[in-house]
Structures are given as C-alpha cells and as structure tokens.
Tab-separated table of C-alpha atoms in Angstrom:
chain	number	residue	atom	x	y	z
A	1176	MET	CA	56.328	-1.921	-100.688
A	1177	ASN	CA	60.040	-1.842	-99.923
A	1178	LEU	CA	60.468	-2.702	-96.263
A	1179	GLY	CA	63.981	-1.258	-96.361
A	1180	ASN	CA	62.473	2.211	-96.739
A	1181	LYS	CA	61.993	4.556	-93.818
A	1182	THR	CA	58.533	4.914	-92.293
A	1183	ILE	CA	56.617	8.148	-91.696
A	1184	LEU	CA	53.599	7.839	-89.375
A	1185	ILE	CA	50.865	10.507	-89.510
A	1186	VAL	CA	48.522	10.659	-86.494
A	1187	ASP	CA	45.458	12.908	-86.558
A	1188	ASP	CA	41.834	12.325	-85.610
A	1189	GLU	CA	40.642	14.721	-88.355
A	1190	PRO	CA	40.267	12.656	-91.577
A	1191	ARG	CA	40.714	15.678	-93.852
A	1192	THR	CA	44.006	16.756	-92.260
A	1193	ARG	CA	45.300	13.184	-92.030
A	1194	GLN	CA	44.535	12.310	-95.658
A	1195	GLY	CA	45.767	15.684	-96.885
A	1196	ILE	CA	49.175	15.163	-95.282
A	1197	ARG	CA	49.313	11.581	-96.554
A	1198	GLN	CA	48.535	12.537	-100.163
A	1199	THR	CA	51.053	15.404	-100.134
A	1200	LEU	CA	53.797	13.160	-98.719
A	1201	GLU	CA	53.040	10.234	-101.048
A	1202	VAL	CA	53.400	12.440	-104.124
A	1203	TRP	CA	56.607	13.983	-102.733
A	1204	ALA	CA	58.070	10.644	-101.550
A	1205	ALA	CA	57.458	8.836	-104.870
A	1206	GLY	CA	57.999	5.471	-103.154
A	1207	ARG	CA	61.124	6.490	-101.193
A	1208	TYR	CA	59.266	6.352	-97.866
A	1209	ILE	CA	56.504	4.201	-96.393
A	1210	ILE	CA	53.663	6.541	-95.384
A	1211	GLU	CA	51.329	5.194	-92.677
A	1212	THR	CA	48.438	6.790	-90.800
A	1213	ALA	CA	46.554	6.358	-87.528
A	1214	ASP	CA	43.364	8.166	-86.555
A	1215	ASN	CA	43.976	8.007	-82.799
A	1216	GLY	CA	46.784	7.978	-80.253
A	1217	ILE	CA	46.018	4.457	-78.993
A	1218	ASP	CA	46.586	2.808	-82.392
A	1219	ALA	CA	49.623	5.018	-82.979
A	1220	ARG	CA	51.159	3.977	-79.660
A	1221	GLU	CA	50.728	0.298	-80.594
A	1222	ARG	CA	52.305	0.921	-83.996
A	1223	LEU	CA	55.280	2.661	-82.385
A	1224	ARG	CA	55.745	-0.226	-79.934
A	1225	HIS	CA	55.788	-2.927	-82.584
A	1226	GLY	CA	57.869	-1.490	-85.396
A	1227	ARG	CA	60.394	1.156	-86.331
A	1228	VAL	CA	59.044	4.613	-87.205
A	1229	HIS	CA	61.580	7.179	-88.377
A	1230	LEU	CA	59.372	10.280	-88.481
A	1231	LEU	CA	56.215	10.850	-86.416
A	1232	ILE	CA	53.822	13.640	-87.425
A	1233	THR	CA	51.123	14.010	-84.777
A	1234	ASP	CA	48.327	16.356	-83.793
A	1235	VAL	CA	48.889	17.585	-80.230
A	1236	ARG	CA	45.215	17.358	-79.205
A	1237	MET	CA	43.302	14.122	-79.700
A	1238	PRO	CA	40.729	12.274	-77.545
A	1239	GLU	CA	41.962	9.673	-75.009
A	1240	VAL	CA	45.656	9.590	-75.994
A	1241	SER	CA	46.888	12.989	-77.151
A	1242	GLY	CA	49.988	13.792	-79.168
A	1243	LEU	CA	51.663	14.861	-75.929
A	1244	ASP	CA	50.826	11.481	-74.347
A	1245	LEU	CA	52.267	9.801	-77.427
A	1246	ILE	CA	55.542	11.758	-77.135
A	1247	ARG	CA	55.742	11.005	-73.395
A	1248	SER	CA	55.302	7.280	-74.090
A	1249	LEU	CA	58.516	7.346	-76.146
A	1250	LYS	CA	60.618	8.493	-73.191
A	1251	GLY	CA	63.456	6.079	-72.552
A	1252	GLU	CA	63.100	4.365	-75.946
A	1253	ALA	CA	66.483	3.660	-77.550
A	1254	ARG	CA	65.270	4.466	-81.054
A	1255	LYS	CA	62.892	7.401	-81.020
A	1256	PRO	CA	61.462	8.837	-84.218
A	1257	VAL	CA	61.986	12.502	-84.993
A	1258	ILE	CA	58.705	14.228	-84.097
A	1259	ILE	CA	56.753	17.023	-85.801
A	1260	VAL	CA	53.618	18.247	-84.010
A	1261	ILE	CA	50.552	19.849	-85.586
A	1262	SER	CA	48.286	22.289	-83.783
A	1263	GLY	CA	45.796	25.110	-84.163
A	1264	TYR	CA	46.761	28.687	-83.255
A	1265	ALA	CA	44.847	28.489	-79.958
A	1266	GLU	CA	46.873	25.416	-78.835
A	1267	PHE	CA	50.355	26.918	-78.837
A	1268	GLU	CA	50.814	26.097	-75.148
A	1269	TYR	CA	50.613	22.400	-76.132
A	1270	VAL	CA	53.213	22.961	-78.839
A	1271	GLN	CA	55.590	24.457	-76.266
A	1272	GLN	CA	55.097	21.396	-74.052
A	1273	ALA	CA	55.759	19.107	-77.047
A	1274	LEU	CA	58.989	20.966	-77.851
A	1275	ARG	CA	60.096	20.630	-74.235
A	1276	LEU	CA	59.400	16.886	-74.484
A	1277	GLY	CA	61.734	16.633	-77.490
A	1278	ALA	CA	59.613	17.388	-80.579
A	1279	PHE	CA	61.775	18.607	-83.463
A	1280	ASN	CA	59.388	21.196	-84.949
A	1281	TYR	CA	55.733	22.152	-85.296
A	1282	LEU	CA	53.210	23.079	-87.984
A	1283	LEU	CA	50.149	25.276	-87.524
A	1284	LYS	CA	46.769	24.559	-89.086
A	1285	PRO	CA	45.675	25.158	-91.785
A	1286	LEU	CA	48.775	23.453	-93.147
A	1287	ASP	CA	50.755	24.932	-96.005
A	1288	LYS	CA	52.024	22.195	-98.394
A	1289	GLY	CA	55.343	23.918	-99.067
A	1290	GLU	CA	56.032	24.429	-95.367
A	1291	LEU	CA	55.008	20.827	-94.610
A	1292	LEU	CA	57.513	19.427	-97.125
A	1293	GLU	CA	60.276	21.770	-95.986
A	1294	VAL	CA	59.838	20.791	-92.315
A	1295	VAL	CA	59.591	17.060	-93.199
A	1296	GLU	CA	62.801	17.168	-95.280
A	1297	THR	CA	64.690	18.943	-92.475
A	1298	ALA	CA	63.349	16.477	-89.890
A	1299	LEU	CA	64.450	13.478	-91.985
A	1300	LYS	CA	67.959	14.959	-92.282
A	1301	GLN	CA	67.972	15.275	-88.491
A	1302	GLU	CA	66.860	11.636	-88.162
A	1303	GLU	CA	69.657	10.534	-90.499
A	1304	GLU	CA	72.195	12.480	-88.430
A	1305	GLN	CA	70.779	10.831	-85.293
A	1306	GLN	CA	71.311	7.378	-86.837
A	1307	ARG	CA	74.872	8.214	-87.880
A	1308	HIS	CA	75.584	9.352	-84.342
A	1309	GLU	CA	74.115	6.123	-82.901
A	1310	LYS	CA	76.242	4.095	-85.291
A	1311	LEU	CA	79.388	6.034	-84.383
A	1312	GLU	CA	78.628	5.481	-80.696
A	1313	LYS	CA	78.627	1.717	-81.328
A	1314	LEU	CA	81.858	1.892	-83.290
A	1315	VAL	CA	84.053	3.975	-80.990
A	1316	ASP	CA	85.567	2.973	-77.664
A	1317	HIS	CA	85.230	5.994	-75.398
A	1318	LYS	CA	88.078	4.917	-73.121
A	1319	LEU	CA	90.424	4.784	-76.126
A	1320	MET	CA	89.154	8.180	-77.290
A	1321	GLU	CA	90.270	9.659	-73.968
A	1322	ILE	CA	93.862	8.448	-74.475
A	1323	ASP	CA	95.902	11.214	-76.091
A	1324	PRO	CA	99.653	10.618	-76.638
A	1325	ASP	CA	100.133	14.413	-76.810
A	1326	THR	CA	98.950	14.852	-73.224
A	1327	ALA	CA	101.550	16.746	-71.191
A	1328	GLY	CA	101.785	13.995	-68.555
A	1329	MET	CA	102.657	11.224	-71.030
A	1330	GLY	CA	106.382	10.461	-71.290
A	1331	GLU	CA	108.281	9.265	-74.370
A	1332	PRO	CA	108.621	5.609	-73.218
A	1333	VAL	CA	104.833	5.204	-72.931
A	1334	LYS	CA	104.279	7.030	-76.256
A	1335	GLU	CA	106.744	4.598	-77.870
A	1336	ALA	CA	104.890	1.662	-76.319
A	1337	LEU	CA	101.505	2.893	-77.668
A	1338	ALA	CA	102.944	3.347	-81.159
A	1339	TYR	CA	104.569	-0.102	-81.088
A	1340	VAL	CA	101.371	-1.830	-79.946
A	1341	GLU	CA	99.336	-0.145	-82.687
A	1342	GLN	CA	101.787	-1.269	-85.378
A	1343	HIS	CA	102.101	-4.866	-84.099
A	1344	LEU	CA	98.546	-5.727	-83.054
A	1345	HIS	CA	98.578	-8.935	-85.120
A	1346	GLU	CA	101.532	-10.277	-83.103
A	1347	GLN	CA	101.501	-12.047	-79.729
A	1348	LEU	CA	102.381	-9.033	-77.581
A	1349	THR	CA	103.244	-9.231	-73.898
A	1350	LEU	CA	103.893	-6.524	-71.335
A	1351	SER	CA	107.414	-7.897	-70.714
A	1352	GLU	CA	108.263	-7.840	-74.423
A	1353	VAL	CA	107.074	-4.229	-74.899
A	1354	ALA	CA	108.831	-3.126	-71.690
A	1355	GLY	CA	112.077	-4.700	-72.963
A	1356	LEU	CA	111.810	-2.887	-76.300
A	1357	ILE	CA	111.691	0.476	-74.548
A	1358	HIS	CA	114.392	-0.580	-72.051
A	1359	LEU	CA	112.267	-0.570	-68.900
A	1360	ASN	CA	111.742	-3.074	-66.119
A	1361	ALA	CA	108.394	-4.864	-66.666
A	1362	SER	CA	106.989	-4.034	-63.181
A	1363	TYR	CA	107.973	-0.386	-63.463
A	1364	PHE	CA	106.564	-0.171	-67.008
A	1365	SER	CA	103.265	-1.689	-65.810
A	1366	VAL	CA	102.841	0.979	-63.106
A	1367	LEU	CA	103.990	3.788	-65.417
A	1368	PHE	CA	101.621	2.713	-68.224
A	1369	LYS	CA	98.552	2.583	-65.923
A	1370	GLU	CA	99.472	5.928	-64.393
A	1371	GLN	CA	99.926	7.753	-67.710
A	1372	VAL	CA	97.350	6.003	-69.919
A	1373	GLY	CA	94.586	5.506	-67.350
A	1374	VAL	CA	94.078	1.776	-67.994
A	1375	SER	CA	96.349	-1.228	-67.525
A	1376	PHE	CA	98.495	-2.491	-70.404
A	1377	SER	CA	96.379	-5.653	-70.795
A	1378	GLU	CA	93.095	-3.673	-70.870
A	1379	TYR	CA	94.518	-1.229	-73.406
A	1380	LEU	CA	95.709	-4.091	-75.596
A	1381	SER	CA	92.277	-5.770	-75.489
A	1382	ARG	CA	90.442	-2.515	-76.220
A	1383	ILE	CA	92.601	-1.494	-79.176
A	1384	ARG	CA	92.425	-5.014	-80.651
A	1385	ILE	CA	88.629	-5.083	-80.370
A	1386	GLN	CA	88.401	-1.548	-81.796
A	1387	ARG	CA	90.405	-2.678	-84.852
A	1388	ALA	CA	88.256	-5.827	-85.074
A	1389	LYS	CA	85.073	-3.701	-85.137
A	1390	GLU	CA	86.469	-1.708	-88.051
A	1391	LEU	CA	87.299	-4.910	-89.948
A	1392	LEU	CA	83.855	-6.383	-89.211
A	1393	LEU	CA	82.267	-3.283	-90.683
A	1394	GLN	CA	84.580	-2.650	-93.633
A	1395	THR	CA	85.377	-6.187	-94.839
A	1396	ARG	CA	83.736	-9.571	-95.386
A	1397	LEU	CA	86.584	-11.456	-93.736
A	1398	PRO	CA	85.556	-14.495	-91.649
A	1399	ILE	CA	85.389	-13.944	-87.872
A	1400	GLY	CA	88.387	-16.240	-87.271
A	1401	GLU	CA	90.572	-14.352	-89.734
A	1402	ILE	CA	89.658	-11.003	-88.178
A	1403	GLY	CA	90.582	-12.440	-84.771
A	1404	GLU	CA	93.985	-13.516	-86.141
A	1405	ARG	CA	94.590	-10.116	-87.730
A	1406	VAL	CA	94.174	-8.399	-84.383
A	1407	GLY	CA	96.330	-10.849	-82.457
A	1408	TYR	CA	94.062	-13.664	-81.226
A	1409	ARG	CA	95.198	-17.229	-81.877
A	1410	THR	CA	91.767	-18.833	-81.504
A	1411	ASP	CA	88.231	-17.839	-82.559
A	1412	LYS	CA	86.950	-18.864	-79.142
A	1413	TYR	CA	89.193	-16.478	-77.200
A	1414	PHE	CA	88.594	-13.623	-79.677
A	1415	ILE	CA	84.803	-14.027	-79.323
A	1416	LYS	CA	85.101	-14.193	-75.512
A	1417	VAL	CA	87.096	-10.926	-75.307
A	1418	PHE	CA	84.824	-9.217	-77.875
A	1419	LYS	CA	81.689	-10.148	-75.892
A	1420	SER	CA	83.247	-9.026	-72.608
A	1421	LEU	CA	83.788	-5.524	-74.012
A	1422	GLU	CA	80.799	-5.153	-76.357
A	1423	ASP	CA	78.112	-7.401	-74.741
A	1424	ILE	CA	77.511	-8.944	-78.164
A	1425	SER	CA	79.264	-11.513	-80.367
A	1426	PRO	CA	81.348	-10.335	-83.375
A	1427	SER	CA	78.884	-11.895	-85.844
A	1428	ARG	CA	75.849	-10.229	-84.193
A	1429	TYR	CA	77.719	-6.919	-84.093
A	1430	ARG	CA	78.471	-7.174	-87.827
A	1431	GLN	CA	74.823	-8.008	-88.625
A	1432	GLN	CA	73.464	-5.155	-86.493
A	1433	MET	CA	75.787	-2.608	-88.080
A	1434	LYS	CA	74.937	-3.928	-91.540
A	1435	ASP	CA	71.184	-3.633	-90.827
A	1436	GLU	CA	71.570	-0.081	-89.556
A	1437	HIS	CA	73.742	0.884	-92.516
A	1438	SER	CA	71.052	-0.327	-94.938
A	1439	GLU	CA	68.486	1.779	-93.063
A	1440	ILE	CA	70.603	4.923	-93.438
A	1441	GLN	CA	70.966	4.422	-97.199
C-alpha cells in the first residue's frame, strides 16, 4: 500500500452494496487510490477523525449514525473530503438535505457501474481543485493582492516607490532612502504611502519580503538563511521572527507543509 495515495472511504450498512462499490473502484483504481470501507457511521466517523480521507461515499440512511449525521460531523473541519451520497428512490428528501449540507453529488440505488465511476472521477477532480485552492490561499498575501498600482488614487511617486522596493528587496531598504530617491520628504512620503497603499511602508516591505520568501521556500531548496538574505534580512533569527509574525509558522515548517500537500496533489 502506498500511503502517499489518496483515500476513498465507502460507508454503507448493506454488505452487497458496500462490497460492490469497493470491487468496482479497486479494479478502476488499479492501485492509484486506497479504497477503505466501513459498515456503519460510528466507525466511519472515527476513521474520518483520525486520518485524511479525500473522497467519502456514504449511504444517507444507516442505523445510529446516518450519512447525514456523518456529513454534519465534518462541519468546521479544515480538510473535508468531497462527499457523494447514495440513496434509494424513496429517500430523495435525505439527498436534498445532504446536498444542502455540502455533498458534491448523489447516486441512486441500484447503482450503475458506469455512472458510479463517472461521478467518482468528477468528484476527485473537484477535490484536487479544492486542494490547489487551499495551497494558493497559503501562498498568497491577501493584503498585497489588494494593492494595485493602476488604481486611480495612486500617484506616480508611490508607484515609483513600489517598483523600486520590488526590484531591490535584497538590499537594506529604509523609508528615508526610498523617499529620497523619489525626491520627497520622509515624513510626507510616509503619510502619502499609507494613504495610497493602505498599509504603512514598513508593513508593506515586510509583507512583500515574506511573500517572495514563500515563493523561494516552495520553488527552491535554498537554506533558510540564504532565502532570508535574498529577501533583505541580515540574520536568520530576524527573518524567522518576521515570517512567524505574518504566517504563524516558521519558514521550515511552512516549506514542509507545502511539500507534503504538493505530494498529495500529485
């Protein structure tokens, strides 16, 4: 078993349905996915709590803990699986509830193998897109994304300052130095920058340096200290302190997390 593979969990209290889905998916997956089963909602809930599941296929009606209960128990979880629900024709009201709770799609019994595989493939593409989105969320700085040099209210001096900072991140930049380069008084430049950019010069400088550092952590194998130097920090200690203040995680942990998630997407 390759633990790097994604996991599909099938939950159904009917042995015939459960084993039928498992056999169909195992032949189709040919080792690309780990296929697991549970015959009740209680065991399934425990499995979901203690390990990553990428796709959950569950019957909506089961004794004690139903498929709906299972979906509700995932509310607020950071990493939810994509969910496909199974039901009989007479249980469509439950399916509608499941869809409202965030299920991706549904299958009606008796299951058609072709339809099952089609829905599973589409759901796994959705899960992959979800992971890419999560990864992008961790990579981008939303405050920087909101800064647009083409905004009508941004004057040429501030645009020049933004361009200069971006091109000289590796240097020891100061507000006074940048203000001098665009021929403005430092105090006036400080007020103007905050007014037009939305954050202070020092916050902007920290954010853009850490954004560049995140890209280097992801795209290169450079040591942490060297990445810090490349984005303008003289010491590892100060670089790590600023990184943690903005990202709530150390640069090395960030790199490892992103690496782990990247291997899951592959």
